[in-house]
Coordinates of N, CA and C in Angstrom, one line a residue:
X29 N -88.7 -57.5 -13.1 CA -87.6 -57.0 -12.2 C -87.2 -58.0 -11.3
X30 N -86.0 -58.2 -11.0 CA -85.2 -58.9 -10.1 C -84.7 -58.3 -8.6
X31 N -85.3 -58.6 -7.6 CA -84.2 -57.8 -6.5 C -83.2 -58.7 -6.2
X32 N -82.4 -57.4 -6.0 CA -80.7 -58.0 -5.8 C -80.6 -59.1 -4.6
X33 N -80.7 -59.4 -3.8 CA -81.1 -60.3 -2.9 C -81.1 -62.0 -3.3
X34 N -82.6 -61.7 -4.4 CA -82.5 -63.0 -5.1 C -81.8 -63.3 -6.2
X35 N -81.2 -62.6 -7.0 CA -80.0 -62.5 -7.8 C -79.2 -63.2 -7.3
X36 N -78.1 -62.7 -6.2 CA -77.4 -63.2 -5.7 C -77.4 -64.9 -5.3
X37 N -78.8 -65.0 -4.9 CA -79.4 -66.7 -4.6 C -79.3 -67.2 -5.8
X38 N -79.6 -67.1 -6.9 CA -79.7 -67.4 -8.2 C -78.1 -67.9 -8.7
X39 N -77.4 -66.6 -8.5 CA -75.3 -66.8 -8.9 C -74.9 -68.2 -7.8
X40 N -75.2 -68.3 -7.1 CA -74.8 -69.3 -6.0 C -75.5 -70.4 -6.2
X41 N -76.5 -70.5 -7.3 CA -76.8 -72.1 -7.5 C -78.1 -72.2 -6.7
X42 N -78.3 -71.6 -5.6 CA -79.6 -72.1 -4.4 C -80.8 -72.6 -5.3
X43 N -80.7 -72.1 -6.2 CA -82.0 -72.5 -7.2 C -82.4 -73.8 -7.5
X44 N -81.0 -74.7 -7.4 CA -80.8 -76.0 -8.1 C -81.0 -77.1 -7.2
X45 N -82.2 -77.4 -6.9 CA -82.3 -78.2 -5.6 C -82.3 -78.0 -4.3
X46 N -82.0 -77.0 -4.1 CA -81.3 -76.1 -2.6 C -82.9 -76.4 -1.5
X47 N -83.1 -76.8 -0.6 CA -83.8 -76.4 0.6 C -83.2 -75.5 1.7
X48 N -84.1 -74.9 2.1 CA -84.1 -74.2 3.2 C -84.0 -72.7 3.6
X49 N -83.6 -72.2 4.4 CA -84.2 -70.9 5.0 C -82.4 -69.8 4.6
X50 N -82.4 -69.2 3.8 CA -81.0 -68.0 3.7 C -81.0 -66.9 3.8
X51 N -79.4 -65.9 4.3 CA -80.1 -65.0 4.3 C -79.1 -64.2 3.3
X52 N -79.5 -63.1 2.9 CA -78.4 -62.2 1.9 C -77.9 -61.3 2.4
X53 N -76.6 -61.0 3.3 CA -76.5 -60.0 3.8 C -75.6 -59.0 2.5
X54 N -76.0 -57.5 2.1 CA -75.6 -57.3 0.5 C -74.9 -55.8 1.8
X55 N -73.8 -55.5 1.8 CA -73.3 -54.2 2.3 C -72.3 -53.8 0.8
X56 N -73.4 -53.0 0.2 CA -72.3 -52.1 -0.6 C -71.8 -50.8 -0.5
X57 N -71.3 -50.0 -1.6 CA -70.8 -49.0 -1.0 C -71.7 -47.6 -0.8
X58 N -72.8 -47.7 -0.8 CA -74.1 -46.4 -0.5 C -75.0 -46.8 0.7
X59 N -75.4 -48.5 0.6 CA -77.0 -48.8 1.0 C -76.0 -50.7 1.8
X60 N -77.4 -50.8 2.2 CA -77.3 -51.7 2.8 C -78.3 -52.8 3.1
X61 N -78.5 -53.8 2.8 CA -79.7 -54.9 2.9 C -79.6 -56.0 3.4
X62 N -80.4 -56.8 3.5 CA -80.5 -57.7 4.5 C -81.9 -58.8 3.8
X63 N -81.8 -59.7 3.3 CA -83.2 -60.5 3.0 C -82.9 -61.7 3.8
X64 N -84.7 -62.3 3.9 CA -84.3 -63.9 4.3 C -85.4 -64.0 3.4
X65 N -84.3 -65.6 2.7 CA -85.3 -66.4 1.8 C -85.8 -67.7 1.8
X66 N -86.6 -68.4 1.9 CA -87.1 -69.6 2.1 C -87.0 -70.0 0.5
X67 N -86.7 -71.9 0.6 CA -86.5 -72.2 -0.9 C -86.5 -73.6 -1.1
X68 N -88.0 -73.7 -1.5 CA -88.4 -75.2 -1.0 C -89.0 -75.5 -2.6
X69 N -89.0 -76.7 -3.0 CA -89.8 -76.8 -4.0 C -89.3 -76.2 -5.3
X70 N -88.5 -75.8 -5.6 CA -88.2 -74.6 -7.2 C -88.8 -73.2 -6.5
X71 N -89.1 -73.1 -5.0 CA -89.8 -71.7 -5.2 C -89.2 -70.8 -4.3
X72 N -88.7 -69.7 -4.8 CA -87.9 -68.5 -3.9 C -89.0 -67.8 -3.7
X73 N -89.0 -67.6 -1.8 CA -90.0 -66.6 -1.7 C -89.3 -65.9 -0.4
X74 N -89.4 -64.7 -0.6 CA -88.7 -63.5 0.2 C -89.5 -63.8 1.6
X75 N -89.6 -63.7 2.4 CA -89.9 -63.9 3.7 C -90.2 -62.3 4.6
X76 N -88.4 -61.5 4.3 CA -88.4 -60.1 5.2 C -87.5 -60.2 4.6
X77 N -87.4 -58.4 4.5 CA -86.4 -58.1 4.3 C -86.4 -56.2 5.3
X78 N -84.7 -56.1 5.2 CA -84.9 -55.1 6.1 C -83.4 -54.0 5.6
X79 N -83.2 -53.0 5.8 CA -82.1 -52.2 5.5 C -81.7 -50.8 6.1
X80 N -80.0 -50.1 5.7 CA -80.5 -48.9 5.7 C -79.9 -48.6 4.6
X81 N -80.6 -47.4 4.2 CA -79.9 -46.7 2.8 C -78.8 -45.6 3.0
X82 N -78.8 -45.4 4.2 CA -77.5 -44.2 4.6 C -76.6 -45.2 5.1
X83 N -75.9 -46.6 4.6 CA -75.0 -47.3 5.4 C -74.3 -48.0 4.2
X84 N -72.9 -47.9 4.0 CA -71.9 -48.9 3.1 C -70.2 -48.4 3.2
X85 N -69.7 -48.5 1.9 CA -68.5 -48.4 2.1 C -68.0 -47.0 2.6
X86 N -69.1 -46.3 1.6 CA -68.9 -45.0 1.4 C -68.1 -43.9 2.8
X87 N -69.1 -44.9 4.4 CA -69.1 -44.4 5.5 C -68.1 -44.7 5.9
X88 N -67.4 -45.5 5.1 CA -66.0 -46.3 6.4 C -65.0 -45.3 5.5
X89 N -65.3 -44.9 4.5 CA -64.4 -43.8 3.9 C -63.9 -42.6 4.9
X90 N -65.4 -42.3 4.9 CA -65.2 -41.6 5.7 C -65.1 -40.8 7.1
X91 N -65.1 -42.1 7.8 CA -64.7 -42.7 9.3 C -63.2 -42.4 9.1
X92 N -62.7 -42.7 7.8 CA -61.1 -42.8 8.0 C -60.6 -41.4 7.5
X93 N -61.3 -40.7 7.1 CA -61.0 -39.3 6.5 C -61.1 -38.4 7.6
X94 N -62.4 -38.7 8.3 CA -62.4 -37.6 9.7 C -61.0 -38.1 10.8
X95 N -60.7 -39.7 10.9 CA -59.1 -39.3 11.7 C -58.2 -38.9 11.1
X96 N -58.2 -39.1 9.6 CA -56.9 -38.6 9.3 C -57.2 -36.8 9.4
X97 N -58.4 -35.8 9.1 CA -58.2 -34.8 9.4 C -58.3 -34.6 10.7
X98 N -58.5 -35.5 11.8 CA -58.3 -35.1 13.2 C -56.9 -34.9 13.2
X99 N -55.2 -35.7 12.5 CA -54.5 -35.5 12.9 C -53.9 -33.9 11.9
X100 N -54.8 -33.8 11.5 CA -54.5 -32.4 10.7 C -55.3 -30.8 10.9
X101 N -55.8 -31.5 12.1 CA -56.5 -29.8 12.9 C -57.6 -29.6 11.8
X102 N -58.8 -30.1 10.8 CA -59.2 -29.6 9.9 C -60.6 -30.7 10.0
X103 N -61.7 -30.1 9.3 CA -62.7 -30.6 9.2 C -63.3 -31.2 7.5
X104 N -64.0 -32.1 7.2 CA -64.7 -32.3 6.3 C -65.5 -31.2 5.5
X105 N -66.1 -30.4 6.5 CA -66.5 -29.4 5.7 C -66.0 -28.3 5.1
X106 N -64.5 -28.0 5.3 CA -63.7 -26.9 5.4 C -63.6 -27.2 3.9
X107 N -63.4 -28.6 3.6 CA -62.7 -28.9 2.3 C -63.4 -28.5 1.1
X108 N -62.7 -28.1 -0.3 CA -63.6 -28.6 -1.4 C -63.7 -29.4 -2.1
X109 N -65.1 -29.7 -3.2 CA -65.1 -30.9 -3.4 C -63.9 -31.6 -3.7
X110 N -63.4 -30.9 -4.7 CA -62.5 -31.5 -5.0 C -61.0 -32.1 -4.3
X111 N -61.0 -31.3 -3.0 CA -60.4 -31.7 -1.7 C -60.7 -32.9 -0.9
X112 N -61.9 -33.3 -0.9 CA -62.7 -33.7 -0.5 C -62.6 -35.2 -1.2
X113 N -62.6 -35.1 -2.3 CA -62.9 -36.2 -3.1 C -61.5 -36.9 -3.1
X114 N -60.8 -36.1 -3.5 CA -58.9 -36.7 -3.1 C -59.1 -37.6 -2.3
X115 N -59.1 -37.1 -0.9 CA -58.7 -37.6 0.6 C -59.9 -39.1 0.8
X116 N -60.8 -38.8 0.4 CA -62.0 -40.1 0.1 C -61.3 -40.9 -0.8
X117 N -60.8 -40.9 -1.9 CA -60.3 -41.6 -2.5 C -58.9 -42.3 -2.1
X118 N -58.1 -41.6 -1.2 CA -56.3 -42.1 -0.5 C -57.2 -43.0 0.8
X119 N -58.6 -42.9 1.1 CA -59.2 -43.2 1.8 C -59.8 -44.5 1.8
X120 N -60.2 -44.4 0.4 CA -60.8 -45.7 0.1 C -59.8 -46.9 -0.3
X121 N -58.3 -46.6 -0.6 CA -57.5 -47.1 -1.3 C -57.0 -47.7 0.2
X122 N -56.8 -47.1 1.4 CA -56.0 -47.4 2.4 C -57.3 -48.7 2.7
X123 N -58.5 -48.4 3.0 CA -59.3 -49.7 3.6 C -59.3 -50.9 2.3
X124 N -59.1 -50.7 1.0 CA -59.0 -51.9 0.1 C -57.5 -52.7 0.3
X125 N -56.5 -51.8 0.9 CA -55.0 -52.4 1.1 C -55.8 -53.5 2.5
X126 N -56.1 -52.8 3.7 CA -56.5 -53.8 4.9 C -56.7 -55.1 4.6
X127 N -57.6 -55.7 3.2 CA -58.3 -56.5 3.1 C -57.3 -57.8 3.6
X128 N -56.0 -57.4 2.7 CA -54.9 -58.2 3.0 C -54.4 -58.4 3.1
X129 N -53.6 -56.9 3.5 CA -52.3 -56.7 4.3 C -52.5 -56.2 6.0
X130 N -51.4 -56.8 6.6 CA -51.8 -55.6 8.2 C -51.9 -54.5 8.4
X131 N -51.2 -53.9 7.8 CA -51.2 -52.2 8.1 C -50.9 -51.7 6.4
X132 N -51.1 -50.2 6.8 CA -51.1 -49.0 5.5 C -50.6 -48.2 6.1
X133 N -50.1 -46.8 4.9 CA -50.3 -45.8 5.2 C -50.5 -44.8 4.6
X134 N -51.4 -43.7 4.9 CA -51.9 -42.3 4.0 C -51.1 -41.3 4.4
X135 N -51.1 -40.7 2.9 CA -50.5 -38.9 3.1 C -51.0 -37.7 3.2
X136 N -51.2 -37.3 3.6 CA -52.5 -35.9 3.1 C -51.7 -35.2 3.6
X137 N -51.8 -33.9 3.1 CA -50.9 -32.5 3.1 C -49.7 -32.4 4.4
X138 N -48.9 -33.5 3.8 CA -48.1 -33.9 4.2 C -47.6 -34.7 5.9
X139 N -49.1 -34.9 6.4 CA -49.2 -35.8 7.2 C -49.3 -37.1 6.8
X140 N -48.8 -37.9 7.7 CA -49.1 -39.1 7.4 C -49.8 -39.8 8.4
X141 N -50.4 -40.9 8.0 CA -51.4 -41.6 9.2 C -51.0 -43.2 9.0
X142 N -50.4 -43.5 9.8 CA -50.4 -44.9 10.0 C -51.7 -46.1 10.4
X143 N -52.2 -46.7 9.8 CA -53.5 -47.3 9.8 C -53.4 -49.0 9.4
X144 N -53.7 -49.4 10.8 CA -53.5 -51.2 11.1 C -54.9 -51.4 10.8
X145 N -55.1 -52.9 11.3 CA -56.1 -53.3 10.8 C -57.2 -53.1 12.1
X146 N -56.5 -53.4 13.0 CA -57.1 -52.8 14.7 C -57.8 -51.6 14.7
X147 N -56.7 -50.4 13.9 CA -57.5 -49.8 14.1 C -58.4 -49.0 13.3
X148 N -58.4 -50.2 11.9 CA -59.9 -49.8 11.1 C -61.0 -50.4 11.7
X149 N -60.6 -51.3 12.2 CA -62.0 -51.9 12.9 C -62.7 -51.3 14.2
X150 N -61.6 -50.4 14.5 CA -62.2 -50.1 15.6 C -63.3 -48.7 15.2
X151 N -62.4 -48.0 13.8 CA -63.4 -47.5 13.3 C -64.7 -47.4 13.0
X152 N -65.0 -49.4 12.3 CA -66.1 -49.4 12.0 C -67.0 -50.1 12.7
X153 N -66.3 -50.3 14.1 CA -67.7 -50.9 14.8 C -68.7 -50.7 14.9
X154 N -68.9 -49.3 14.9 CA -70.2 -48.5 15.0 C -70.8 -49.1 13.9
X155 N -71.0 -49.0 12.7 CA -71.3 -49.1 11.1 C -71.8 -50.7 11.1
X156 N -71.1 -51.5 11.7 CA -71.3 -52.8 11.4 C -72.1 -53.2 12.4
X157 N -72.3 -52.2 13.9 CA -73.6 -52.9 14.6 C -74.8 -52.1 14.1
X158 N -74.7 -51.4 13.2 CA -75.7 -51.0 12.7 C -76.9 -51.9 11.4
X159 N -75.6 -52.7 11.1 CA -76.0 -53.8 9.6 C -76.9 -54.8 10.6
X160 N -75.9 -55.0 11.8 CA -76.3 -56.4 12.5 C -77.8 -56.6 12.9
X161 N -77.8 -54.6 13.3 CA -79.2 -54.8 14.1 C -80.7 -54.5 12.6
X162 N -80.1 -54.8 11.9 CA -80.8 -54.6 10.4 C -81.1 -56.1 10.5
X163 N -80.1 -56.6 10.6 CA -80.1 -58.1 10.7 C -81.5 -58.8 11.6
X164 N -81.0 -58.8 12.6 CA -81.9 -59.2 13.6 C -83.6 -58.7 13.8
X165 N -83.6 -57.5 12.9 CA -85.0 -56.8 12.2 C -85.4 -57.6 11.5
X166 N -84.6 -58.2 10.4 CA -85.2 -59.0 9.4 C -85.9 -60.1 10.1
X167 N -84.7 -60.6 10.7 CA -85.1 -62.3 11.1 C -86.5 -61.9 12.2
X168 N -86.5 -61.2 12.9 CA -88.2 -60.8 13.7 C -89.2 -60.9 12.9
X169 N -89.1 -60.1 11.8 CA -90.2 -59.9 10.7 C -90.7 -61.1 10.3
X170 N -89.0 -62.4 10.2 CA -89.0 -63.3 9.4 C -89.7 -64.0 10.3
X171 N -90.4 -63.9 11.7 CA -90.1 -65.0 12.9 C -89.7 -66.0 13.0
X172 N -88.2 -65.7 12.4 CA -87.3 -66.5 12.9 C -85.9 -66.5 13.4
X173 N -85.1 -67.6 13.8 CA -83.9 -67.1 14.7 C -82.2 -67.3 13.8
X174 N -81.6 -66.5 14.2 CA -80.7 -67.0 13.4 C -80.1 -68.4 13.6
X175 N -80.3 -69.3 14.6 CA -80.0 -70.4 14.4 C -80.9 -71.7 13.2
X176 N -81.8 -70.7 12.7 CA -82.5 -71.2 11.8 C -82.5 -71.4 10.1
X177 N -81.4 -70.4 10.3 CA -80.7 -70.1 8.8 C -79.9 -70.8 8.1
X178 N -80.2 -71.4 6.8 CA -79.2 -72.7 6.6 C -78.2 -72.1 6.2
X179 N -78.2 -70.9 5.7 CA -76.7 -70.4 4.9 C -77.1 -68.7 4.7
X180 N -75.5 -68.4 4.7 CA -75.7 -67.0 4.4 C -75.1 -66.7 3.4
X181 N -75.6 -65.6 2.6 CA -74.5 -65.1 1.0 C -73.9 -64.0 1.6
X182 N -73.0 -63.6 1.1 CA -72.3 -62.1 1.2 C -72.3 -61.7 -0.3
X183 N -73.0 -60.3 -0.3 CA -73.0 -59.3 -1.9 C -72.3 -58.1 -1.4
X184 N -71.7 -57.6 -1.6 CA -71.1 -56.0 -2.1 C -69.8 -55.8 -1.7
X185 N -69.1 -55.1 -2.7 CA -67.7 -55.4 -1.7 C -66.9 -54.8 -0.9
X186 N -68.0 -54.1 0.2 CA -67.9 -53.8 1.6 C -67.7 -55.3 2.6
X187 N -68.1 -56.2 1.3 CA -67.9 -57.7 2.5 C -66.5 -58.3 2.0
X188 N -66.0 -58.0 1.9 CA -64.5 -58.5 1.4 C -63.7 -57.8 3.0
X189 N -64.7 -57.1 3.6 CA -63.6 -56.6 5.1 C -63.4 -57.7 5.8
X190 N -62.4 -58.3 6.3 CA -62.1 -59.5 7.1 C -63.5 -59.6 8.5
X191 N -63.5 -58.2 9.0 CA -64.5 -58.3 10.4 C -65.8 -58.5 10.0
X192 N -65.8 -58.2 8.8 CA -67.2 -57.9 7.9 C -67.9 -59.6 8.1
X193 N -67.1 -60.6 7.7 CA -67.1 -61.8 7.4 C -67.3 -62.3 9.2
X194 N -66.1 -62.2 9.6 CA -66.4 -62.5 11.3 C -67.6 -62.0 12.1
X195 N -68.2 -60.8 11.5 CA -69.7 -61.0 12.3 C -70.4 -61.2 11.5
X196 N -70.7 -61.4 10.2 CA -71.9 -62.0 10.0 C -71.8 -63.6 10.1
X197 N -70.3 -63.8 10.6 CA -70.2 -65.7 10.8 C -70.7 -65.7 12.4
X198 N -70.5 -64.6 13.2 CA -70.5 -64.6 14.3 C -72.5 -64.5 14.7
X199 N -72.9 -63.7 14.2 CA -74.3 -63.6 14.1 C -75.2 -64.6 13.9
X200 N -74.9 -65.3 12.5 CA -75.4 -66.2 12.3 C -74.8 -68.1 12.1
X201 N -73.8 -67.6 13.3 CA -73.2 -69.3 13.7 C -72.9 -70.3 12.5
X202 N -72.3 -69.5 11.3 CA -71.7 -70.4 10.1 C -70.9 -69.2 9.4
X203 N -70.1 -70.2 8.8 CA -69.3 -69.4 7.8 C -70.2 -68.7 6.2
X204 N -70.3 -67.2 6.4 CA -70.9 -67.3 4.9 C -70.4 -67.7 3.8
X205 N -71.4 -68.1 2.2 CA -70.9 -68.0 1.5 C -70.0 -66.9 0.9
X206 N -69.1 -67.0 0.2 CA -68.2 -65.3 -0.1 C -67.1 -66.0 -1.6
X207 N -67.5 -66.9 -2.1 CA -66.4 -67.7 -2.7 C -66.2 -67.0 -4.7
X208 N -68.1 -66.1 -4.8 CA -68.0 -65.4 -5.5 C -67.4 -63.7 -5.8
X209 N -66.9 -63.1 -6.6 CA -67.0 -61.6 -6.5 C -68.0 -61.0 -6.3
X210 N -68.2 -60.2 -5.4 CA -69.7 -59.8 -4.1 C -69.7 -58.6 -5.6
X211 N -68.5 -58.2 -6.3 CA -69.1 -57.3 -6.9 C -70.1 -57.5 -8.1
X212 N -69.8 -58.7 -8.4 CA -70.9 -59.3 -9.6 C -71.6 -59.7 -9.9
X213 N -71.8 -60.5 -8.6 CA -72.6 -61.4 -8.0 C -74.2 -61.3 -8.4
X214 N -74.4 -59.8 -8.1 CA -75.7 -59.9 -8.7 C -76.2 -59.9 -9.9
X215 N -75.2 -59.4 -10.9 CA -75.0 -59.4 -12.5 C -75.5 -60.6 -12.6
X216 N -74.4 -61.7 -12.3 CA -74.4 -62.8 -12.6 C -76.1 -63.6 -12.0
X217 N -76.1 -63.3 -11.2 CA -77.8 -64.1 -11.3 C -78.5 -62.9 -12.1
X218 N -78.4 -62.3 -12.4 CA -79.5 -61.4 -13.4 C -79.7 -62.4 -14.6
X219 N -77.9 -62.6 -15.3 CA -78.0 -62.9 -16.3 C -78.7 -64.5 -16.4
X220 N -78.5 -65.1 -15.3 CA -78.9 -66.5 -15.4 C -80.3 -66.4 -15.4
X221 N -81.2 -65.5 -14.6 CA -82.5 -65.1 -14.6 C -82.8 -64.6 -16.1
X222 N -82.2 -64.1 -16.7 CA -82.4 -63.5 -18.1 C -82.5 -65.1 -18.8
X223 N -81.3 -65.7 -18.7 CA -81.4 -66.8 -19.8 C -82.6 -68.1 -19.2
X224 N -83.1 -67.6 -17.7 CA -84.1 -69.2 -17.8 C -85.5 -68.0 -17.8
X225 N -85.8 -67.0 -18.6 CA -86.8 -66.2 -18.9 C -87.0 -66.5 -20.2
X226 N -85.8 -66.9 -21.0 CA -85.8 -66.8 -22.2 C -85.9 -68.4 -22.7
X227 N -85.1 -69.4 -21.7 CA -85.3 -70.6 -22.2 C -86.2 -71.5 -21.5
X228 N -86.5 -70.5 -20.2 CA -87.8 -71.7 -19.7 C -86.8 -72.0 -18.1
X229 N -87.8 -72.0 -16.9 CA -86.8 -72.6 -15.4 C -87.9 -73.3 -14.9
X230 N -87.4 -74.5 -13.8 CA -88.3 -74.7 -12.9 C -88.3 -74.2 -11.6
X231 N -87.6 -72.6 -11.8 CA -88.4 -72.4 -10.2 C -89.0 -70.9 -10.6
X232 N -89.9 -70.2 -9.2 CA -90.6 -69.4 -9.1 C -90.0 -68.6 -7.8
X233 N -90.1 -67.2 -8.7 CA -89.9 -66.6 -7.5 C -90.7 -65.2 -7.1
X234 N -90.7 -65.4 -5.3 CA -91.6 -64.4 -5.2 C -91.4 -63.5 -4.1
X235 N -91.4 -62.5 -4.2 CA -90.9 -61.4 -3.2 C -91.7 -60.6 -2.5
X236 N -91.1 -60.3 -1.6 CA -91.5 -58.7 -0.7 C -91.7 -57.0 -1.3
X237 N -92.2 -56.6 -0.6 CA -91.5 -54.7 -0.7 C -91.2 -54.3 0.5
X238 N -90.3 -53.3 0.1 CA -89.1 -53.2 1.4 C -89.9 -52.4 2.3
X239 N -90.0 -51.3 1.5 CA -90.9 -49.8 2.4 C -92.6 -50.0 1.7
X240 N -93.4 -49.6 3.0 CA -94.8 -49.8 3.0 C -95.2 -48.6 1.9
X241 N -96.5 -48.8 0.7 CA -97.3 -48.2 0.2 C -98.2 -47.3 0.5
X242 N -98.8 -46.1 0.3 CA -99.7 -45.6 0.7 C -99.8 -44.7 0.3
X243 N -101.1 -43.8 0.5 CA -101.7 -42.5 0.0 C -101.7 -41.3 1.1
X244 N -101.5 -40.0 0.8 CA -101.4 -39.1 1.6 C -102.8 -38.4 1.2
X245 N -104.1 -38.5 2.2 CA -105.0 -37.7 1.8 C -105.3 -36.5 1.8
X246 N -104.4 -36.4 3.1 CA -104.3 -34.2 3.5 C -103.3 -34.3 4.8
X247 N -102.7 -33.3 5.1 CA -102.6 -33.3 6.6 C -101.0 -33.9 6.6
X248 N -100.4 -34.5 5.2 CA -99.3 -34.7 5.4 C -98.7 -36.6 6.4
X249 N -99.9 -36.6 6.3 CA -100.5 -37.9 7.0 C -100.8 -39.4 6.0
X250 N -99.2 -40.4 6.1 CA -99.9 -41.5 4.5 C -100.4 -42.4 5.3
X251 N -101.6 -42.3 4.8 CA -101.9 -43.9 4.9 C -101.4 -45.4 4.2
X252 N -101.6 -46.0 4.8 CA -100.6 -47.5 4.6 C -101.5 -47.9 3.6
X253 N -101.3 -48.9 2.4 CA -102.7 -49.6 1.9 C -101.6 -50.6 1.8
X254 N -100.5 -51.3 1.3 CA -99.7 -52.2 1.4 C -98.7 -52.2 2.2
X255 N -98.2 -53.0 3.2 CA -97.7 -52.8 4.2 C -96.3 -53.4 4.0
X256 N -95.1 -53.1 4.1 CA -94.1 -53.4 4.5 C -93.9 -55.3 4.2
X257 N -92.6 -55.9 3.2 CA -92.6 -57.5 4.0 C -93.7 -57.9 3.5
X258 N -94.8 -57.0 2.8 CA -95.9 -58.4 2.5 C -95.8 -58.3 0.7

């Protein structure tokens, strides 16, 4: 098994001589991650990694679905699914237009919502200081600072959002990498991992677990036997 993280290191070449300390930041549209990898010698070794699984595109969906039903007196839950799924979808379409135009606009039952780039972002600040402070988890775990990071990747293509790119350049005081499709990105080192499995590589790689191991003996109470990062 491959985690996505290192995959991504892999599509980008880091493999091939690369020194030094990176980090992956992967925002897709369900989950959310964060690794740092050290990569010295031919050898990838995970350091920390940190995440949350309730955070991606999915949420900025629907950040933009609850204003547009604020301007329609109506709630998310009122709807059905298949109501539901519409308005998420005219939803998801309006934040993919942002990427690279200034403004949009949605229709829903015959309202319309006019939506700049200002004020998608303002939507998703909440959402993206939530990745950040994922961020800054990691690099603690990692004991280290982000001025210590030689480069950053971007995976999922929740990072194609212009602000998306401006804080994690802002965070970690460089421009990330982003030059590949964050959608494929991990495919593509899969597959390159598949063919130096099959024809032979000189590097090694070695990883973390995200969430800690353990046994529940009674009482609803687990105990830890492998801990988190190691």
């Amino acid at each position: 098994l491959l985690a996505e993280p290192t995959a991504a290191a892999l599509a980008y070449g880091l493999d091939r001589g690369a020194r030094g300390t990176y980090g992956v930041y992967d925002l897709g549209g369900g989950t959310f991650d964060i690794s740092i990898l050290k990569l010295q010698g031919g050898v990838f070794q995970v350091l920390a990694t940190a995440g949350d699984t309730a955070l991606g595109g999915d949420d900025i969906d629907r950040a933009i679905a609850e204003e547009m039903l604020a301007r329609v007196g109506g709630e998310q839950q009122s709807l059905s699914p298949a109501e539901l799924g519409e308005l998420l979808s005219l939803c998801r379409a309006a934040k993919e237009a942002l990427s690279s135009t200034p403004s949009t606009q949605l229709e829903w039952r015959g309202t319309m919502l006019a939506l700049d780039v200002a004020a998608l972002e303002l939507l998703i600040q909440p959402l993206l200081r939530r990745s950040l402070s994922c961020c800054e988890a990691a690099l603690a775990d990692a004991g280290l600072s982000a001025a210590e990071i030689t480069d950053v990747v971007l995976v999922g293509g929740s990072t194609r959002i212009p602000l998306v790119k401006r804080a994690v350049a802002a965070l970690f005081g460089k421009k990330p990498y982003d030059s590949l499709d964050p959608d494929l990105v991990v495919a593509l080192g899969a597959a390159l991992q598949a063919e130096a499995l099959t024809k032979g590589a000189d590097h090694l790689l070695l990883d973390v677990i995200a969430l800690s191991l353990g046994l529940e003996p009674m009482g609803g109470i687990v105990e830890k036997v492998i801990l988190r990062n190691t």
